Coordinates of C-alpha atoms in Angstrom, one line a residue:
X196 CA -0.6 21.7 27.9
X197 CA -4.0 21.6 27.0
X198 CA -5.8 24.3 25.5
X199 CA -9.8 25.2 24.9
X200 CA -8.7 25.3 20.5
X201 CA -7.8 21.2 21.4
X202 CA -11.4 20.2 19.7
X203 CA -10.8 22.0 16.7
X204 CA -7.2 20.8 15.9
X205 CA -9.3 17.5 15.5
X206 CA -10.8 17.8 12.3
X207 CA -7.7 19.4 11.2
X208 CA -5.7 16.6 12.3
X209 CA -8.4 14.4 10.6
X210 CA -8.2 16.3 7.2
X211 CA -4.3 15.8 7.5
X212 CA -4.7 12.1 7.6
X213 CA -6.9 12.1 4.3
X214 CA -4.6 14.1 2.9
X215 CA -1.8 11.7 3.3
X216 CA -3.7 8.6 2.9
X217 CA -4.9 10.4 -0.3
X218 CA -1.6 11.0 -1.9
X219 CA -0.2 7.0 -0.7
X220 CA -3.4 5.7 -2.6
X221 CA -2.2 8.0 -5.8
X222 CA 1.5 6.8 -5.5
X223 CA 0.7 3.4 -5.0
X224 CA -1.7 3.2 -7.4
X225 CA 0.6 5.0 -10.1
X226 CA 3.6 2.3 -9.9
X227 CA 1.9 -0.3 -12.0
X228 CA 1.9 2.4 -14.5
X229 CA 5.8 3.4 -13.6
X230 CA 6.6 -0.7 -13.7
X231 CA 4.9 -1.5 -17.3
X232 CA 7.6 -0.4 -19.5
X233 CA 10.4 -1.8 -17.4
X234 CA 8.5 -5.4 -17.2
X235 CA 8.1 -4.8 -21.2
X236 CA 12.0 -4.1 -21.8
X237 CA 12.4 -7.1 -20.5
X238 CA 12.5 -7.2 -17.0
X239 CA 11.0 -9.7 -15.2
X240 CA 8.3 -8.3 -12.7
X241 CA 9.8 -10.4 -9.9
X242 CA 12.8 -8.3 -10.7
X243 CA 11.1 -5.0 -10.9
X244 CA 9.6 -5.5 -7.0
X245 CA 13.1 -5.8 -5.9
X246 CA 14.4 -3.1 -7.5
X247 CA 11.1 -1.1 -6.4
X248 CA 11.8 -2.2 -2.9
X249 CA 15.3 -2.3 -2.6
X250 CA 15.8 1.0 -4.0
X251 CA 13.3 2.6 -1.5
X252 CA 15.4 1.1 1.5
X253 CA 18.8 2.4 -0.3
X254 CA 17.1 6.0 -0.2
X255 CA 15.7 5.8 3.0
X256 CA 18.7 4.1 4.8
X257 CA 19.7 7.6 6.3
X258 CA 15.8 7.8 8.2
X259 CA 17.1 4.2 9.5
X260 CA 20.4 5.5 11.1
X261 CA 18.7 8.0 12.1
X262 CA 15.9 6.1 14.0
X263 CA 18.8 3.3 14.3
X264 CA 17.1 3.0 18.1
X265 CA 14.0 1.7 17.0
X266 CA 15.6 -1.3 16.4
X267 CA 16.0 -1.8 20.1
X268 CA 12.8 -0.8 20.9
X269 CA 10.5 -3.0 19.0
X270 CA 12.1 -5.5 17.0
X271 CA 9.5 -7.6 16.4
X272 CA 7.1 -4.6 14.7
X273 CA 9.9 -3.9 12.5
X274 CA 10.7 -7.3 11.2
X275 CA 6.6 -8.5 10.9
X276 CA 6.2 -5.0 9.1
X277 CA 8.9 -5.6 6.7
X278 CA 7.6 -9.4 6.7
X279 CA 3.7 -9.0 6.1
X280 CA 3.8 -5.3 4.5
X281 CA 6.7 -5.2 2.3
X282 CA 8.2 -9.4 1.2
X283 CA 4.4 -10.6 2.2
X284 CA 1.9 -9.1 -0.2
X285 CA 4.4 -8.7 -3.2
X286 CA 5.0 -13.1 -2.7
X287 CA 1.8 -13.7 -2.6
X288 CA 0.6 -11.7 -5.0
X289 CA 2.9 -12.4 -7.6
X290 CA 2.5 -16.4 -6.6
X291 CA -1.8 -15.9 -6.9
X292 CA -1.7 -14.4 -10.0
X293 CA 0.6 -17.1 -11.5
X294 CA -2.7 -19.0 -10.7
X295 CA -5.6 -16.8 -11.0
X296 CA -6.7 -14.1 -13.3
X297 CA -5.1 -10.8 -12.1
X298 CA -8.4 -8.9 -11.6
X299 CA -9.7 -12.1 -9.1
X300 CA -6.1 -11.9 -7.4
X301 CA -6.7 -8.0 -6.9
X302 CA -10.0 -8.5 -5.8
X303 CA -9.6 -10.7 -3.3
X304 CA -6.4 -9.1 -2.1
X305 CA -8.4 -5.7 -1.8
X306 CA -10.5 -7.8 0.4
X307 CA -8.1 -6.2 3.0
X308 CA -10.6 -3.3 4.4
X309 CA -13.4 -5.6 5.1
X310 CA -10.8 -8.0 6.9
X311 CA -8.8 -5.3 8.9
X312 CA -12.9 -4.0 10.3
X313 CA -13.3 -7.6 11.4
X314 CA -10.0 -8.4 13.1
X315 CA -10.2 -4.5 15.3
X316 CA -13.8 -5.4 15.8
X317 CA -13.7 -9.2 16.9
X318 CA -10.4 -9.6 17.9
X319 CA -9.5 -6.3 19.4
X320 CA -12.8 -5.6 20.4
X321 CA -12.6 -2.1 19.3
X322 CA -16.2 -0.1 17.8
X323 CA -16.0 0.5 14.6
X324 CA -18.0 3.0 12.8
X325 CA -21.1 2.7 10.2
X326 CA -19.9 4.5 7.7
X327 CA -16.6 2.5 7.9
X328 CA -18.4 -1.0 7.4
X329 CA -20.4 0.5 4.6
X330 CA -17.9 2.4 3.0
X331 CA -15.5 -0.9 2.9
X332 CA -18.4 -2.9 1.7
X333 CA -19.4 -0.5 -1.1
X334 CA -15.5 0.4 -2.6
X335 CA -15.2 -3.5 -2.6
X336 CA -18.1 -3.8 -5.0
X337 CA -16.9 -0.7 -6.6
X338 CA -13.5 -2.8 -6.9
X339 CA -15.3 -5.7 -8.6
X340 CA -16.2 -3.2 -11.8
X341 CA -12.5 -2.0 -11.5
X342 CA -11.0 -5.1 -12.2
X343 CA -13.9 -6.3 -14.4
X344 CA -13.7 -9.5 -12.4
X345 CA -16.2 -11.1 -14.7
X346 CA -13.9 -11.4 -17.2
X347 CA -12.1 -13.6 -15.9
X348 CA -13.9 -15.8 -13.3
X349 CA -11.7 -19.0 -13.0
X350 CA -11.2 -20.8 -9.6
X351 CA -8.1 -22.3 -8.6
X352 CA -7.7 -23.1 -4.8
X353 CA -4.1 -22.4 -4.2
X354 CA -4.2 -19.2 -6.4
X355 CA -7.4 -18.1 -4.5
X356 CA -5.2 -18.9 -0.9
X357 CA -2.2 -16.8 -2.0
X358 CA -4.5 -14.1 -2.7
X359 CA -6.0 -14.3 0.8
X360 CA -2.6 -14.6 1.7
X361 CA -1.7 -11.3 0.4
X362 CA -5.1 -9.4 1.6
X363 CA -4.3 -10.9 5.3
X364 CA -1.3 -9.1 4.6
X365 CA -2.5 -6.3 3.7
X366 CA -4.0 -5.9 6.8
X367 CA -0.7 -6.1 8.8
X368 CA 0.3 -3.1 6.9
X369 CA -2.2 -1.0 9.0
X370 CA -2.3 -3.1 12.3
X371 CA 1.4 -2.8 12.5
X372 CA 1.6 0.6 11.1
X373 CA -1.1 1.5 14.4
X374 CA 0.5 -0.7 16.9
X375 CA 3.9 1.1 16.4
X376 CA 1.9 3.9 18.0
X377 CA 1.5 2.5 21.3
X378 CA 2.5 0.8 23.9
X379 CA 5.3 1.5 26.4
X380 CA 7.7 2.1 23.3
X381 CA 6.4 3.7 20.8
X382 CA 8.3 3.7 17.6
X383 CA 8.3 6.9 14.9
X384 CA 6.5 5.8 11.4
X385 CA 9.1 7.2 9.3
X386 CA 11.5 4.2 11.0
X387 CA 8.3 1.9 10.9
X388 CA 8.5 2.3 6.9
X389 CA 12.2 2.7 6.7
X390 CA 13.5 -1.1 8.5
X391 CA 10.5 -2.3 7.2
X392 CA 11.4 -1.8 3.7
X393 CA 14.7 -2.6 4.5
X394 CA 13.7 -6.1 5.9
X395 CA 11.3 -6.3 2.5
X396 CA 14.6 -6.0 0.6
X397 CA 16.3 -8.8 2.8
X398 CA 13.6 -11.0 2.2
X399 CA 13.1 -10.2 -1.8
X400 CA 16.7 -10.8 -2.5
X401 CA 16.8 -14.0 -1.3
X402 CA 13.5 -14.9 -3.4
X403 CA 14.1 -12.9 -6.4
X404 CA 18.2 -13.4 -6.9
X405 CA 18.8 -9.9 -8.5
X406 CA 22.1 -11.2 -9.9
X407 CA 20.6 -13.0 -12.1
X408 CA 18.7 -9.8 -13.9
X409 CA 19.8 -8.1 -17.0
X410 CA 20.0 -4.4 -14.8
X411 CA 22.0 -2.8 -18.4
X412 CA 18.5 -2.3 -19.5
X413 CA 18.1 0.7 -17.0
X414 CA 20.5 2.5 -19.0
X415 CA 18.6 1.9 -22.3
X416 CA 15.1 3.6 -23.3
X417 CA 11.6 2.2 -22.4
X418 CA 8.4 2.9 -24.4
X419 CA 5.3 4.3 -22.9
X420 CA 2.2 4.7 -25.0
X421 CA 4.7 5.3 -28.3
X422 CA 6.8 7.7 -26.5
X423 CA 10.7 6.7 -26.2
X424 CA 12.3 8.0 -22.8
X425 CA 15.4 6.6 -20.7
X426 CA 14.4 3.8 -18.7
X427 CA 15.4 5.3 -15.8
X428 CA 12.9 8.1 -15.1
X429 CA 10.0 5.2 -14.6
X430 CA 12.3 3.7 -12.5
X431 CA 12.9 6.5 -10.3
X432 CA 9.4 7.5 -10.0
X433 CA 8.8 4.0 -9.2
X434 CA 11.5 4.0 -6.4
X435 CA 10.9 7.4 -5.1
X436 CA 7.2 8.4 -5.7
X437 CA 5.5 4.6 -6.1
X438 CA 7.3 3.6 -2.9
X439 CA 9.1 5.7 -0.4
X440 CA 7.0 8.5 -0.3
X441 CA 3.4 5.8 -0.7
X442 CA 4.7 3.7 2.4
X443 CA 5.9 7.1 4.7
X444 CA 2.6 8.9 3.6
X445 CA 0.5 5.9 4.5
X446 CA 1.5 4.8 7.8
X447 CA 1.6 8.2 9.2
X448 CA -2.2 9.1 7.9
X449 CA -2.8 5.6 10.4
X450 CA -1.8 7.9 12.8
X451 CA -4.4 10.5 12.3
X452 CA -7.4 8.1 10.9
X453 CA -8.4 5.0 12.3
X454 CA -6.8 1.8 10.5
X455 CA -10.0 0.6 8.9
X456 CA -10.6 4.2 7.6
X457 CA -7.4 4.6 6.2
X458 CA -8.0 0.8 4.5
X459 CA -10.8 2.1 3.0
X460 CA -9.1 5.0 1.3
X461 CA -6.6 2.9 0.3
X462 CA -8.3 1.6 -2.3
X463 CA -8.7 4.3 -4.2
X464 CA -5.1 2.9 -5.0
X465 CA -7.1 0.1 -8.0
X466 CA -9.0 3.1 -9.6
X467 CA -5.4 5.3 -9.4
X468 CA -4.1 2.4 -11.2
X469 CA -7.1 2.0 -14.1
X470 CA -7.0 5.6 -14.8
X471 CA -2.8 6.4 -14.9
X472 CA -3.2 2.9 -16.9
X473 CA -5.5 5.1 -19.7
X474 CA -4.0 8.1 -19.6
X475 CA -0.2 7.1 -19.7
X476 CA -0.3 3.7 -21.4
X477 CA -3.4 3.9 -23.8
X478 CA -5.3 0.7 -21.9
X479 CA -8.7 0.6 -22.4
X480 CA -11.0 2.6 -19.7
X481 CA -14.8 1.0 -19.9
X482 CA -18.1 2.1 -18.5
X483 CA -18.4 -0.5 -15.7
X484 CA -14.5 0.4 -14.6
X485 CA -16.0 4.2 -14.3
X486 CA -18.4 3.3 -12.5
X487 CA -16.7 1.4 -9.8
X488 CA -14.3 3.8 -9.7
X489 CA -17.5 5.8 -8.6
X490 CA -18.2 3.7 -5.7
X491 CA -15.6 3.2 -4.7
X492 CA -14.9 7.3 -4.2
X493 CA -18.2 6.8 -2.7
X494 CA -17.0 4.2 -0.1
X495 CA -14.1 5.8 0.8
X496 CA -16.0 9.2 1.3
X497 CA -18.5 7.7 3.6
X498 CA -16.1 5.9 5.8
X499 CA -13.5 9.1 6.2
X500 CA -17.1 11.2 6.8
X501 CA -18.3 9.1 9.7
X502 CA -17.8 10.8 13.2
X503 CA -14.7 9.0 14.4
X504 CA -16.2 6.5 16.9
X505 CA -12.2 5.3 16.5
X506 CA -11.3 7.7 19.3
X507 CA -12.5 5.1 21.4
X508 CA -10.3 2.5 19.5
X509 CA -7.1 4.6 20.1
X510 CA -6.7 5.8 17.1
X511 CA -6.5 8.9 15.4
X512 CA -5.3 12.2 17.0
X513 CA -7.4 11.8 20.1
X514 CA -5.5 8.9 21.3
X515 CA -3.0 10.8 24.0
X516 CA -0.1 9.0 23.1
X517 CA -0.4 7.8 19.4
X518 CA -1.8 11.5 18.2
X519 CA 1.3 13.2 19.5
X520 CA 3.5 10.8 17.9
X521 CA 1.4 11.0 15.0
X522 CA 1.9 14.5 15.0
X523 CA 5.3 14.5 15.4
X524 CA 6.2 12.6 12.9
X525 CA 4.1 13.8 10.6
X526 CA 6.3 17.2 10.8
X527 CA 9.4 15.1 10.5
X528 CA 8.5 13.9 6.9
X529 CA 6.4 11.2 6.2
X530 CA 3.9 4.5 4.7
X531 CA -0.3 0.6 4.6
X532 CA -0.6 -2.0 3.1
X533 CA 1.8 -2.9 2.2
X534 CA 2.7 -2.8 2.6
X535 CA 1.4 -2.3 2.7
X536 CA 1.0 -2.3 -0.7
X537 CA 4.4 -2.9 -4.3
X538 CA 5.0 -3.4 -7.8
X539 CA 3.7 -3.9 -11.7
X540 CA 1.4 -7.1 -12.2
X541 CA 3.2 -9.2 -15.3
X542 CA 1.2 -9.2 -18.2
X543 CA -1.6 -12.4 -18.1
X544 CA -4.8 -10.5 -18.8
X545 CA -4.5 -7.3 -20.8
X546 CA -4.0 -4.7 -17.9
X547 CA -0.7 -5.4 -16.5
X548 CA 0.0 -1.9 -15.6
X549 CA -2.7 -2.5 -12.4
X550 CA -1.1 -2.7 -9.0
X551 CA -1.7 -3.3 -5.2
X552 CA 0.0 -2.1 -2.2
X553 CA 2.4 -5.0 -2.3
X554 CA 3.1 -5.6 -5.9

């Protein structure tokens, strides 16, 4: 029933959603770091994603029995998610930066935000907020000084469409993660991330063929800044941490924020990336990356600190249906873009340890 304390659970329920789109920016943006040494023992990164994914639908296969129903209820969300937000991003990606410098690839791709605020806005006709256009505008500059795009300006039209390719995926990650919300049958994040990782690792077996890897390397030692460990503890963070709890984390702070607020925030994911990069693996950390990694703090704080005009998009915890099953999965456990977000970039420009929500 309602209650006169409803207004204040609000905020609350606001703060909750940064909080967990806070921690899937950090574990996203800490894989690239988790991925480096396996890519370096000679891995190939291809190979990496699918371990990545496919061990992330492996761990979560018991959520998937559990929500087996879901499969009933909205097939088609299930299979688009694993499709767009899982298998999606990662192809693309990996094919644009096979073309493309991998700070242009990540730029563009991180082009996702400013895309998702378009399609609710023009195509779902929803009001979007201010501070969510600005902030999306400014953490995409902010990006720009990230990635030190300068450095390696190069055009190449296929490579530049892959990356599209992976930022329109990236948006899919937080439509789909929303529209599983709503509707007649709503479906619980938790199995939103679970079949759609487990379509992912349908999809990335049949482009990767994992047979073909060397996997006895996972029971040797990896380096990591001159430090020998057993190649397996990156490999499990990467698996547990850089992937099941990023994907369940992120879809359900869609739940509580707005998808174009929770793109925003998501890409704090690049300057997660730089930083683990500097601190774990020695790579260079300039003034122009510090920076952007200023703005784009800045963006993400003005677009989670605008008053949430997405109540009247159906979003959020104000939205009757889609708050309660946000909240109600959110106490169950808790996934975009993703997508949406997965894996380690190969190593073509000097900073291979960078990562999006797909690669």
């Amino acid at each position: 029933m309602h209650r006169s304390t409803a207004s204040p659970t609000r905020p609350s329920g606001r703060t909750l959603g940064l909080g967990l789109a806070l921690v899937s920016a950090v574990a996203f943006g800490g894989s690239g770091t988790a991925a480096k040494p396996l890519i370096e023992a000679g891995l190939s990164p291809l190979h990496v994603v699918w371990l990545r994914v496919t061990g992330a639908a492996v761990g979560l296969l018991p959520v998937a029995y559990r929500h087996r129903h879901a499969v009933l209820r909205r097939p088609g969300l299930l299979l688009g998610f694993g499709l767009l937000a899982v298998a999606g991003v990662q192809a693309c990606y990996f094919a644009a930066i096979s073309r493309i410098p991998v700070g242009v690839a990540l730029l563009i791709e991180y082009l996702g935000p400013p895309l998702l605020i378009g399609y609710v806005k023009f195509v779902q006709r929803k009001p979007i907020t201010r501070g969510a256009a600005v902030g999306a505008g400014v953490a995409v500059a902010g990006l720009a000084c990230v990635v030190e795009v300068w450095n390696g300006l190069s055009f190449d039209a296929l490579g530049v469409l892959f990356a599209l390719g992976a930022a329109v995926c990236q948006v899919g990650y937080f439509v789909l993660a929303d529209a599983g919300r709503h509707g007649d049958r709503p479906v619980d994040p938790l199995a939103v991330s679970a079949f759609g990782l487990l379509v992912g690792a349908v999809l990335l077996t049949a482009l990767t063929r994992p047979w073909q890897a060397d996997w006895s390397r996972l029971g040797g030692s990896v380096v990591m800044n001159g430090h020998t460990l057993p190649a397996f503890l990156p490999a499990a963070w990467m698996v547990l941490i850089a992937t099941v709890l990023a994907y369940l984390t992120g879809v359900i702070s869609v739940g509580y924020l707005s998808p174009p607020v929770a793109g925003v925030v998501a890409n704090l994911e690049a300057v997660v990336a730089t930083v683990t990069a500097w601190v774990l693996l020695g790579e260079h950390l300039g003034l122009p990356q510090i920076a952007g990694g200023l703005l784009v703090l800045a963006g993400a704080f003005a677009a989670q600190a605008s008053k949430p005009a997405e109540a009247g998009s159906g979003s959020g915890a104000s939205d009757s249906g889609g708050g309660a099953s946000g909240a109600n999965s959110g106490s169950g456990a808790e996934g975009p873009g993703a997508a949406d977000r997965v894996a380690a970039e190969p190593g073509v420009s000097g900073r291979s340890s960078r990562t999006s929500r797909g690669d």
